[in-house]
Amino acid sequence: MDRTTIEDALFPDCPIRNILARLCDKWSLLVIYTLNKADKETIRFKELQREIPDISQKMLTVTLRTLEDDGYVTRTVYPEVPPRVEYALTERTHSLLPHINALIEWALENKDAIIKDRRKAHKK
C-alpha cells in the first residue's frame, strides 16, 4: 500500500475513502488502541513494539509516521544520548476513541458467531 497517497483515484473528494484508507489499515487502529491503553500519557517506541510483538520495526515506524502526518499522534524527540522519542494521542484521536471502543466492543460481542460462520463457510 502506498501510504503517501492521500486521495482515492476514482473518488478523490470522498471523505470516507480518504480517511478510512489510512486509518483502517492493518496496524493503525491497533497502534492507537495500544497508545490509549498505556497507563501513561506518552509511550516510547520500544514500549509500543513490545506491546505489539508481531509488528516489525519498519512497519511500526511507517504506521506512526502516517498517524502523525494525519494528526492522530504526536511525536516528541528529546535531545538526549541516546535520543528519547515519545508518542501520544492527540485531541482529535481522543474524540475518535469512543467510536473505536464501540467497534472493539461490537467485535468482542460478535467474535464467536463470526468465527463459527467462517468455519461453516470453509467446510463447503
XYZ file of N, CA and C in Angstrom:
372
model
N 0.845 -1.182 0.000
C 0.000 0.000 0.000
C 0.881 1.232 0.000
N 0.618 2.152 -0.890
C 1.345 3.409 -0.945
C 0.771 4.323 0.129
N 1.500 4.471 1.229
C 0.976 5.220 2.368
C 1.061 6.727 2.166
N 1.677 7.158 1.060
C 1.742 8.592 0.804
C 0.576 9.063 -0.049
N -0.167 8.134 -0.655
C -1.316 8.511 -1.461
C -2.434 8.967 -0.538
N -2.895 10.184 -0.764
C -3.915 10.754 0.099
C -5.296 10.619 -0.516
N -5.390 10.673 -1.820
C -6.688 10.664 -2.475
C -6.948 9.353 -3.192
N -8.199 8.955 -3.194
C -8.640 7.807 -3.969
C -8.657 8.218 -5.435
N -8.122 7.407 -6.309
C -8.021 7.761 -7.725
C -9.380 7.992 -8.379
N -10.361 7.161 -8.055
C -11.677 7.298 -8.673
C -12.564 8.324 -7.983
N -12.420 8.447 -6.672
C -13.273 9.335 -5.887
C -12.409 10.220 -4.981
N -11.680 11.180 -5.552
C -10.725 11.961 -4.757
C -11.354 12.824 -3.672
N -12.633 13.157 -3.797
C -13.278 14.009 -2.798
C -14.095 13.228 -1.779
N -14.030 11.924 -1.824
C -14.812 11.098 -0.901
C -14.109 11.063 0.462
N -14.696 11.702 1.473
C -14.022 11.749 2.775
C -13.913 10.390 3.451
N -14.880 9.524 3.214
C -14.840 8.217 3.859
C -13.669 7.402 3.322
N -13.550 7.310 2.010
C -12.440 6.556 1.426
C -11.109 7.165 1.805
N -11.048 8.483 1.762
C -9.810 9.191 2.037
C -9.304 8.919 3.456
N -10.168 9.029 4.417
C -9.772 8.858 5.819
C -9.599 7.388 6.183
N -10.581 6.566 5.839
C -10.538 5.169 6.260
C -9.428 4.370 5.594
N -9.036 4.744 4.393
C -7.966 4.016 3.714
C -6.686 4.026 4.535
N -6.418 5.105 5.219
C -5.200 5.185 6.019
C -5.417 4.773 7.466
N -6.588 5.065 8.003
C -6.847 4.764 9.401
C -7.129 3.280 9.639
N -7.713 2.620 8.656
C -8.147 1.230 8.840
C -7.243 0.232 8.141
N -5.977 0.537 8.066
C -5.041 -0.446 7.523
C -4.792 -1.518 8.586
N -3.850 -2.360 8.351
C -3.619 -3.495 9.252
C -3.198 -3.068 10.663
N -2.459 -1.964 10.801
C -1.836 -1.650 12.078
C -2.332 -0.383 12.771
N -2.875 0.588 12.056
C -3.157 1.902 12.643
C -4.085 1.843 13.862
N -5.209 1.152 13.736
C -6.130 1.085 14.872
C -5.508 0.353 16.065
N -4.700 -0.647 15.786
C -4.037 -1.369 16.877
C -3.025 -0.467 17.586
N -2.301 0.343 16.834
C -1.351 1.284 17.442
C -2.106 2.307 18.282
N -3.194 2.855 17.752
C -4.000 3.817 18.520
C -4.540 3.156 19.788
N -5.067 1.951 19.662
C -5.586 1.225 20.818
C -4.487 1.017 21.862
N -3.298 0.651 21.417
C -2.186 0.400 22.331
C -1.734 1.687 23.018
N -1.667 2.773 22.261
C -1.315 4.062 22.871
C -2.362 4.470 23.906
N -3.616 4.182 23.637
C -4.691 4.550 24.549
C -4.670 3.715 25.822
N -4.348 2.448 25.704
C -4.402 1.585 26.893
C -3.169 1.714 27.782
N -2.167 2.457 27.328
C -0.981 2.674 28.151
C -1.380 3.399 29.438
N -0.691 3.088 30.510
C -1.017 3.681 31.807
C -0.536 5.123 31.925
N 0.094 5.625 30.872
C 0.638 6.973 30.924
C 0.267 7.739 29.664
N 0.500 9.036 29.692
C 0.126 9.900 28.567
C 0.972 9.642 27.326
N 2.242 9.307 27.532
C 3.153 9.078 26.406
C 3.737 7.677 26.506
N 4.215 7.204 25.367
C 4.832 5.879 25.328
C 6.003 5.927 24.348
N 7.051 5.237 24.689
C 8.239 5.207 23.834
C 8.096 4.124 22.778
N 8.896 4.263 21.728
C 8.825 3.360 20.577
C 8.992 1.902 20.996
N 10.014 1.614 21.771
C 10.285 0.223 22.165
C 9.160 -0.355 23.024
N 8.537 0.482 23.827
C 7.398 0.013 24.615
C 6.244 -0.380 23.693
N 5.993 0.454 22.692
C 4.957 0.133 21.707
C 5.278 -1.177 21.008
N 6.523 -1.329 20.619
C 6.939 -2.535 19.902
C 6.763 -3.775 20.780
N 7.029 -3.641 22.071
C 6.831 -4.784 22.982
C 5.351 -5.115 23.126
N 4.501 -4.110 23.107
C 3.053 -4.319 23.249
C 2.427 -4.931 22.001
N 3.068 -4.720 20.845
C 2.569 -5.269 19.573
C 3.702 -6.118 18.989
N 3.942 -7.306 19.533
C 5.131 -8.072 19.163
C 5.180 -8.555 17.714
N 4.043 -8.638 17.039
C 4.073 -9.150 15.664
C 4.235 -8.055 14.616
N 4.437 -6.809 15.026
C 4.694 -5.734 14.072
C 6.204 -5.547 13.945
N 6.659 -5.392 12.719
C 8.093 -5.166 12.512
C 8.445 -3.731 12.889
N 9.719 -3.495 13.134
C 10.178 -2.156 13.469
C 9.868 -1.187 12.336
N 10.098 -1.628 11.098
C 9.833 -0.772 9.944
C 8.353 -0.429 9.841
N 7.486 -1.419 10.011
C 6.053 -1.181 9.873
C 5.533 -0.291 10.991
N 6.064 -0.451 12.195
C 5.667 0.417 13.302
C 6.090 1.853 13.017
N 7.294 2.023 12.488
C 7.773 3.356 12.121
C 6.887 3.992 11.062
N 6.569 3.241 10.013
C 5.726 3.752 8.927
C 4.325 4.095 9.453
N 3.776 3.234 10.284
C 2.441 3.467 10.830
C 2.420 4.710 11.710
N 3.411 4.846 12.571
C 3.476 6.029 13.439
C 3.637 7.304 12.622
N 4.441 7.260 11.575
C 4.608 8.444 10.718
C 3.296 8.825 10.050
N 2.564 7.830 9.560
C 1.278 8.096 8.919
C 0.291 8.680 9.925
N 0.238 8.100 11.114
C -0.667 8.616 12.143
C -0.277 10.032 12.553
N 1.015 10.306 12.578
C 1.489 11.656 12.891
C 1.124 12.628 11.764
N 1.341 12.203 10.521
C 1.000 13.045 9.366
C -0.466 13.434 9.365
N -1.336 12.512 9.787
C -2.776 12.751 9.767
C -3.288 13.395 11.060
N -2.409 13.647 12.006
C -2.798 14.343 13.224
C -3.424 13.485 14.297
N -3.164 12.181 14.273
C -3.689 11.285 15.304
C -2.702 11.095 16.452
N -1.423 11.293 16.162
C -0.354 11.023 17.119
C 0.634 12.189 17.097
N 1.160 12.515 18.265
C 2.266 13.468 18.322
C 3.545 12.710 18.638
N 4.628 13.224 18.115
C 5.953 12.632 18.318
C 6.836 13.704 18.925
N 7.401 13.401 20.103
C 8.279 14.349 20.779
C 9.662 13.728 20.894
N 10.655 14.455 20.364
C 12.045 13.990 20.413
C 12.778 14.815 21.460
N 13.447 14.130 22.373
C 14.222 14.792 23.412
C 15.702 14.707 23.047
N 16.412 15.841 23.106
C 17.825 15.857 22.709
C 18.719 15.233 23.781
N 18.686 13.937 23.833
C 19.488 13.179 24.799
C 20.311 12.159 24.042
N 21.257 11.566 24.732
C 22.033 10.483 24.138
C 21.823 9.260 25.009
N 21.233 8.195 24.471
C 20.635 8.101 23.141
C 19.350 8.920 23.070
N 18.931 9.290 21.856
C 17.721 10.106 21.722
C 16.500 9.398 22.307
N 15.664 10.163 22.972
C 14.423 9.622 23.525
C 13.277 10.191 22.697
N 12.408 9.308 22.215
C 11.256 9.708 21.409
C 10.011 9.153 22.082
N 9.021 10.021 22.270
C 7.775 9.606 22.899
C 6.605 9.936 21.985
N 5.587 9.079 22.040
C 4.391 9.235 21.222
C 3.190 9.394 22.137
N 2.231 10.203 21.675
C 0.999 10.416 22.435
C -0.153 10.635 21.464
N -1.345 10.362 21.945
C -2.541 10.600 21.144
C -2.904 12.077 21.181
N -3.453 12.577 20.087
C -3.881 13.966 20.009
C -5.333 14.088 20.472
N -5.797 15.317 20.609
C -7.198 15.559 20.957
C -8.120 14.977 19.884
N -7.711 15.072 18.622
C -8.516 14.500 17.530
C -8.734 13.010 17.785
N -7.684 12.328 18.173
C -7.792 10.891 18.400
C -8.638 10.596 19.629
N -8.513 11.414 20.651
C -9.352 11.213 21.837
C -10.828 11.335 21.488
N -11.161 12.189 20.507
C -12.564 12.298 20.087
C -12.993 11.089 19.259
N -12.028 10.367 18.703
C -12.302 9.159 17.921
C -12.413 7.913 18.803
N -11.808 7.943 19.973
C -11.739 6.759 20.838
C -13.101 6.153 21.193
N -14.143 6.935 21.469
C -15.436 6.295 21.757
C -15.916 5.414 20.597
N -15.634 5.822 19.371
C -16.045 5.042 18.206
C -15.196 3.781 18.069
N -13.906 3.912 18.313
C -13.021 2.740 18.279
C -13.422 1.762 19.376
N -13.683 2.282 20.565
C -14.079 1.406 21.678
C -15.406 0.712 21.397
N -16.335 1.405 20.741
C -17.606 0.778 20.368
C -17.374 -0.341 19.354
N -16.461 -0.124 18.420
C -16.131 -1.161 17.440
C -15.486 -2.369 18.118
N -14.600 -2.126 19.065
C -13.967 -3.208 19.815
C -15.020 -3.993 20.595
N -15.918 -3.269 21.237
C -16.994 -3.920 21.998
C -17.867 -4.785 21.083
N -18.217 -4.238 19.922
C -19.020 -4.982 18.955
C -18.281 -6.238 18.509
N -16.986 -6.099 18.234
C -16.185 -7.247 17.787
C -16.149 -8.328 18.862
N -15.987 -7.938 20.109
C -15.972 -8.913 21.201
C -17.315 -9.628 21.335
N -18.393 -8.880 21.177
C -19.734 -9.470 21.281
C -20.036 -10.436 20.139
N -19.473 -10.198 18.970
C -19.808 -10.980 17.781
C -18.713 -11.934 17.317
N -17.591 -11.934 18.008
C -16.432 -12.732 17.593
C -16.761 -14.210 17.429
N -17.386 -14.803 18.412
C -17.671 -16.237 18.358
C -18.576 -16.587 17.180
N -19.608 -15.803 16.962
C -20.526 -16.061 15.848
C -19.826 -15.887 14.502
N -18.965 -14.899 14.397
C -18.240 -14.660 13.141
C -17.287 -15.819 12.854
N -16.566 -16.261 13.873
C -15.637 -17.384 13.688
C -16.409 -18.647 13.318
N -17.547 -18.861 13.951
C -18.388 -20.020 13.624
C -18.834 -19.955 12.162
N -19.270 -18.781 11.703
C -19.680 -18.622 10.305
C -18.518 -18.840 9.344
N -17.337 -18.388 9.702
C -16.161 -18.607 8.862
C -15.869 -20.091 8.721
N -15.912 -20.807 9.824
C -15.655 -22.236 9.786
C -16.683 -22.963 8.938
N -17.931 -22.569 9.087
C -19.020 -23.177 8.321
C -18.823 -22.893 6.833
N -18.421 -21.693 6.479
C -18.204 -21.334 5.067
C -17.044 -22.112 4.456
N -16.022 -22.415 5.236
C -14.859 -23.142 4.710
C -15.088 -24.644 4.608
N -16.136 -25.145 5.248
C -16.457 -26.579 5.154
C -17.179 -26.911 3.866
N -17.707 -25.908 3.205
C -18.484 -26.143 1.974
C -17.611 -26.590 0.834
